mmCIF file of C-alpha atoms and ligand atoms in Angstrom:
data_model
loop_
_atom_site.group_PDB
_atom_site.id
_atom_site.type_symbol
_atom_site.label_atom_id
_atom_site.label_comp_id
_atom_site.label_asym_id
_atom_site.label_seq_id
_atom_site.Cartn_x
_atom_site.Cartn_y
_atom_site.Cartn_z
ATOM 1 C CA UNK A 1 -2.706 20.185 10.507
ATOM 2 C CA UNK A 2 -3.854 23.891 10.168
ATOM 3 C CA UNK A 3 -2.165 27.030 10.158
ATOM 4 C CA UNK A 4 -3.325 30.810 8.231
ATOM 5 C CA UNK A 5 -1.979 29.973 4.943
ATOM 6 C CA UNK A 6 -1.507 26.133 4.474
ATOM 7 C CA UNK A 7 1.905 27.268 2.630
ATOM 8 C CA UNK A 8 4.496 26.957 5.254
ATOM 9 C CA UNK A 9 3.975 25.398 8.509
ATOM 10 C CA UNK A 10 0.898 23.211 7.918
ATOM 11 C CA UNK A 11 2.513 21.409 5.226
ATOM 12 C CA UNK A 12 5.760 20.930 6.717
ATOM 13 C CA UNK A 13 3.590 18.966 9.373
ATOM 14 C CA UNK A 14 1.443 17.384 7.099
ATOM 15 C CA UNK A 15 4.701 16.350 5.085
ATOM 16 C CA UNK A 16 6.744 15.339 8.247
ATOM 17 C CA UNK A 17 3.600 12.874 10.001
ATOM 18 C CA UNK A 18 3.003 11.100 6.828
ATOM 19 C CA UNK A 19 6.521 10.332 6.478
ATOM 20 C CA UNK A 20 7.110 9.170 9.768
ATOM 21 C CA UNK A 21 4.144 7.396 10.187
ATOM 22 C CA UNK A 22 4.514 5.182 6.932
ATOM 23 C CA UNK A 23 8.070 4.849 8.250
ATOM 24 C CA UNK A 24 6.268 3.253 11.525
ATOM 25 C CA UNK A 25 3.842 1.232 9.702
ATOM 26 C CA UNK A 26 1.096 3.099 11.499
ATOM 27 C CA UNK A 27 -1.608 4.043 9.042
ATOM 28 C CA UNK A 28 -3.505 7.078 9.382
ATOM 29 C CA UNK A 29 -5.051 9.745 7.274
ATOM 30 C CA UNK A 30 -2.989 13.196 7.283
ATOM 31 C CA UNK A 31 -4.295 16.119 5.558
ATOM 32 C CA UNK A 32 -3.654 19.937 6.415
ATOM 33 C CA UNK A 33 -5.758 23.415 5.599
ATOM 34 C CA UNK A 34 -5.181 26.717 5.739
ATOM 35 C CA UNK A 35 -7.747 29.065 8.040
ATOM 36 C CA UNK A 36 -7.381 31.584 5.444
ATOM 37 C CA UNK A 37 -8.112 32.081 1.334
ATOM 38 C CA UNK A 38 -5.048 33.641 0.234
ATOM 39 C CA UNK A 39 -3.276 30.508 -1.128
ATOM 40 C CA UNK A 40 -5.555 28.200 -1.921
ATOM 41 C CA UNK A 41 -4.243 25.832 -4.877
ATOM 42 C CA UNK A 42 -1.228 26.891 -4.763
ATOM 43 C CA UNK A 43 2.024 24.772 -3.421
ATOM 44 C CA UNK A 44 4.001 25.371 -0.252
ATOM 45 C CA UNK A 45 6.616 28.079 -0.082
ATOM 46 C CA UNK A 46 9.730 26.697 -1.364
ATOM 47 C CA UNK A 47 11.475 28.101 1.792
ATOM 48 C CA UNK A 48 9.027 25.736 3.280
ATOM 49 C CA UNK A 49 10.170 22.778 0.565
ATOM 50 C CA UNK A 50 14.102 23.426 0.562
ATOM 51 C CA UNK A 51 14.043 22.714 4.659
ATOM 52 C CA UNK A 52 12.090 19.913 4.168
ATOM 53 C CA UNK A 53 13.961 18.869 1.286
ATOM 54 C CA UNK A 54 17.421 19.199 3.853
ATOM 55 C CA UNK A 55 15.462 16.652 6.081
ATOM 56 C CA UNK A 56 14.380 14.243 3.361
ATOM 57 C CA UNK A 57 11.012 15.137 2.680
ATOM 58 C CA UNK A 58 9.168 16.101 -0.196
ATOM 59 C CA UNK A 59 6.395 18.079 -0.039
ATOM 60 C CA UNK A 60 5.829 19.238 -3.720
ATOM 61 C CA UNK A 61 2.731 17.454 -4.443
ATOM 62 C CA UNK A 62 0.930 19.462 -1.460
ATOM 63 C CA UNK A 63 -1.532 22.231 -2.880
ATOM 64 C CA UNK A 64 -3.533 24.522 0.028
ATOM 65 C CA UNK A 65 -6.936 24.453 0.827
ATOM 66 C CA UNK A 66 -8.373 26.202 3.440
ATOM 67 C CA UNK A 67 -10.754 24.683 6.447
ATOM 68 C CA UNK A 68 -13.983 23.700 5.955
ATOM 69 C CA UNK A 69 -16.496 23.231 8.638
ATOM 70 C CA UNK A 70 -17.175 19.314 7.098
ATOM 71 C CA UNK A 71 -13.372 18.695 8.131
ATOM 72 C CA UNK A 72 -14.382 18.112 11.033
ATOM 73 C CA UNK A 73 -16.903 15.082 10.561
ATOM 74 C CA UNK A 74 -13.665 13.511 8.508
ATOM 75 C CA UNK A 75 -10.793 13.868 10.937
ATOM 76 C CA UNK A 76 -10.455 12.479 14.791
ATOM 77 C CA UNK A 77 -7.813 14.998 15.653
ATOM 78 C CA UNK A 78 -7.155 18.769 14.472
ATOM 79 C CA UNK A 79 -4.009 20.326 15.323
ATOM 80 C CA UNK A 80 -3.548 24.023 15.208
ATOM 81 C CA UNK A 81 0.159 25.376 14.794
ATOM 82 C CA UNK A 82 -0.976 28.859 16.792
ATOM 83 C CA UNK A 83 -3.114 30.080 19.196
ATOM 84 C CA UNK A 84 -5.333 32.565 16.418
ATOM 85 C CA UNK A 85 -5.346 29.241 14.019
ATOM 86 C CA UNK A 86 -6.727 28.010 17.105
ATOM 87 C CA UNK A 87 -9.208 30.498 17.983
ATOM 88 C CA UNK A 88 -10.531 30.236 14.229
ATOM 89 C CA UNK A 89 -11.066 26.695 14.633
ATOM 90 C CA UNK A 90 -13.464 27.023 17.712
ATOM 91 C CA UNK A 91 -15.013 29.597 16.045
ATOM 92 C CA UNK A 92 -15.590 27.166 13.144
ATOM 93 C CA UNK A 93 -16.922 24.426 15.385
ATOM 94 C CA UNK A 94 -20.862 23.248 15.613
ATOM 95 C CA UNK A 95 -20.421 22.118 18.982
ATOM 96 C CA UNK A 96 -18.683 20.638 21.618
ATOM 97 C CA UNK A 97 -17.176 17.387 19.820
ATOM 98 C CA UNK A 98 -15.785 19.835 17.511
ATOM 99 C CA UNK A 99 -14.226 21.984 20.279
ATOM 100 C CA UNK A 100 -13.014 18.733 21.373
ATOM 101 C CA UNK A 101 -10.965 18.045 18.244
ATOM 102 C CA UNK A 102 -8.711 20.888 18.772
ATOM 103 C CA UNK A 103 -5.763 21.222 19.922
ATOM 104 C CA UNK A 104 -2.179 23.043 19.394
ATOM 105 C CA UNK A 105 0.179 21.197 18.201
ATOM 106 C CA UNK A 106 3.292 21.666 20.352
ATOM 107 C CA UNK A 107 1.304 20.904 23.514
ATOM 108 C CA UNK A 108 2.185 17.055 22.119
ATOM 109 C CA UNK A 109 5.860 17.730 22.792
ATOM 110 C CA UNK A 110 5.702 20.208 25.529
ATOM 111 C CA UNK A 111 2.144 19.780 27.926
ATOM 112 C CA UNK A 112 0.037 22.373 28.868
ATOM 113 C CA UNK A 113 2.762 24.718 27.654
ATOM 114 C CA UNK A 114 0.222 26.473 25.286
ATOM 115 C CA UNK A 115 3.472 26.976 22.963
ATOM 116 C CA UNK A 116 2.875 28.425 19.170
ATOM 117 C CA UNK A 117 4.751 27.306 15.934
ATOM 118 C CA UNK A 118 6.052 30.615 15.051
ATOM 119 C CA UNK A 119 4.789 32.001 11.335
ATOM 120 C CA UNK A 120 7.720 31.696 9.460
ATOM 121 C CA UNK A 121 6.458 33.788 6.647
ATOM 122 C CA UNK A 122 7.755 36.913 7.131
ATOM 123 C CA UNK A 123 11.253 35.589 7.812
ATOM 124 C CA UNK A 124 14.212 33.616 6.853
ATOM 125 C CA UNK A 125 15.324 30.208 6.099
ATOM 126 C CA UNK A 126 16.052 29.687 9.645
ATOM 127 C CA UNK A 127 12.568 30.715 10.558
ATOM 128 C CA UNK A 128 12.032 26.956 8.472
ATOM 129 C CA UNK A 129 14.957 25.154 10.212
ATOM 130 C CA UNK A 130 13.028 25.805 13.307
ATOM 131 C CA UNK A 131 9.719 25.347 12.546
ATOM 132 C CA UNK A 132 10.711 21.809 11.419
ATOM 133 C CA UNK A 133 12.628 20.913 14.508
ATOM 134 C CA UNK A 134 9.386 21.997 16.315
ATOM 135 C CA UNK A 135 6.872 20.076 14.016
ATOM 136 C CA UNK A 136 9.529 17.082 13.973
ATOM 137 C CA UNK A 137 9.383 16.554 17.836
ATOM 138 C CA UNK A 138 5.688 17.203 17.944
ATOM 139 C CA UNK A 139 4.431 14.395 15.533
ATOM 140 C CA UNK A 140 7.081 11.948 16.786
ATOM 141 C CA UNK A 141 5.389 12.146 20.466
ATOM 142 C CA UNK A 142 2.197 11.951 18.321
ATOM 143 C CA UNK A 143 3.152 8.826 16.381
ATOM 144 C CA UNK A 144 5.061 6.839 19.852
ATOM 145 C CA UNK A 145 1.425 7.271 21.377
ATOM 146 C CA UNK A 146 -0.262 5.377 18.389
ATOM 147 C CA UNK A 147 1.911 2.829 17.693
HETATM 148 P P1 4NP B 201 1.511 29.610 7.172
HETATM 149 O O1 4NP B 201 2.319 30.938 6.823
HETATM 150 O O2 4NP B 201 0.266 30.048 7.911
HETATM 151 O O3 4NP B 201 2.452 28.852 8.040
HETATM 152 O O4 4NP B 201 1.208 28.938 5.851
HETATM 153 C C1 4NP B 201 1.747 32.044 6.185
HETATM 154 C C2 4NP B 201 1.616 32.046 4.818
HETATM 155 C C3 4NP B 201 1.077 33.151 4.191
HETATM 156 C C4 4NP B 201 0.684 34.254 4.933
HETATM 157 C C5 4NP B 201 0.819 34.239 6.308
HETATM 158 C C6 4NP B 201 1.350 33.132 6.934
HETATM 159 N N1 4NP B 201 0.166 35.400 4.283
HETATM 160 O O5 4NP B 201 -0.077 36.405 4.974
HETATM 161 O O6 4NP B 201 -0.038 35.371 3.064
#
């Protein structure tokens, strides 16, 4: 799961797959980064841990990182929460298994829609509420297709 600062929405998916996937019994490795530096080590937003908190999750052991190009020799699947996280990760890739790791998020719930988790950083708590209801549909569609 990657987004700019691995603070608000990147977490919140990272926090809602692992949850719902040990609630599944489906076992899977679920990590999220940050394209950018700003936050690294630092927890998510707590506007980002209250609406997961309303949900049931808890996110407060998560601590940002940002991308690394070796990410992608560890993970299957890369899911970008925007269209300029996903730019940065073709940038980032060596070639075209890489490219072929990448993909936005929401197209999971809505195909070929090319639709963006909106940054919630800038905004309110509802910015949150819907970012989660986006990220919630998303890695349930994800999760179904495993099982
Ligand atoms: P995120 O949100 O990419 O969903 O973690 C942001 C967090 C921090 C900043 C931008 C977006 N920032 O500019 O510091």
């Amino acid at each position: 799961m990657v987004c700019l600062g691995n603070i608000c929405r990147s977490p919140m998916a990272e926090g809602i797959i692992r949850d719902k996937a040990d609630e599944k019994g489906i076992e899977i490795e679920t990590d999220s980064a940050g394209t950018g530096d700003y936050h690294i080590g630092e927890g998510p937003d707590k506007r980002a841990v209250a609406a997961m908190k309303k949900h049931g999750h808890d996110i407060t052991d998560l601590r940002a990182r940002q991308f690394k190009v070796s990410d992608y020799d560890e993970f299957d699947v890369i899911y970008a929460m925007d269209a300029s996280n996903f730019d940065n990760m073709l940038k980032l890739a060596r070639n075209d298994d890489d490219r072929g790791k990448v993909k936005l998020i929401l197209n999971e719930s809505q195909p070929n829609r090319d639709m963006e988790v909106p940054d919630p950083y800038f905004g309110g708590d509802a910015g949150f509420e819907n970012v989660y209801k986006m990220l919630d549909a998303a890695c349930e569609v994800i999760l179904e297709r495993l099982k």
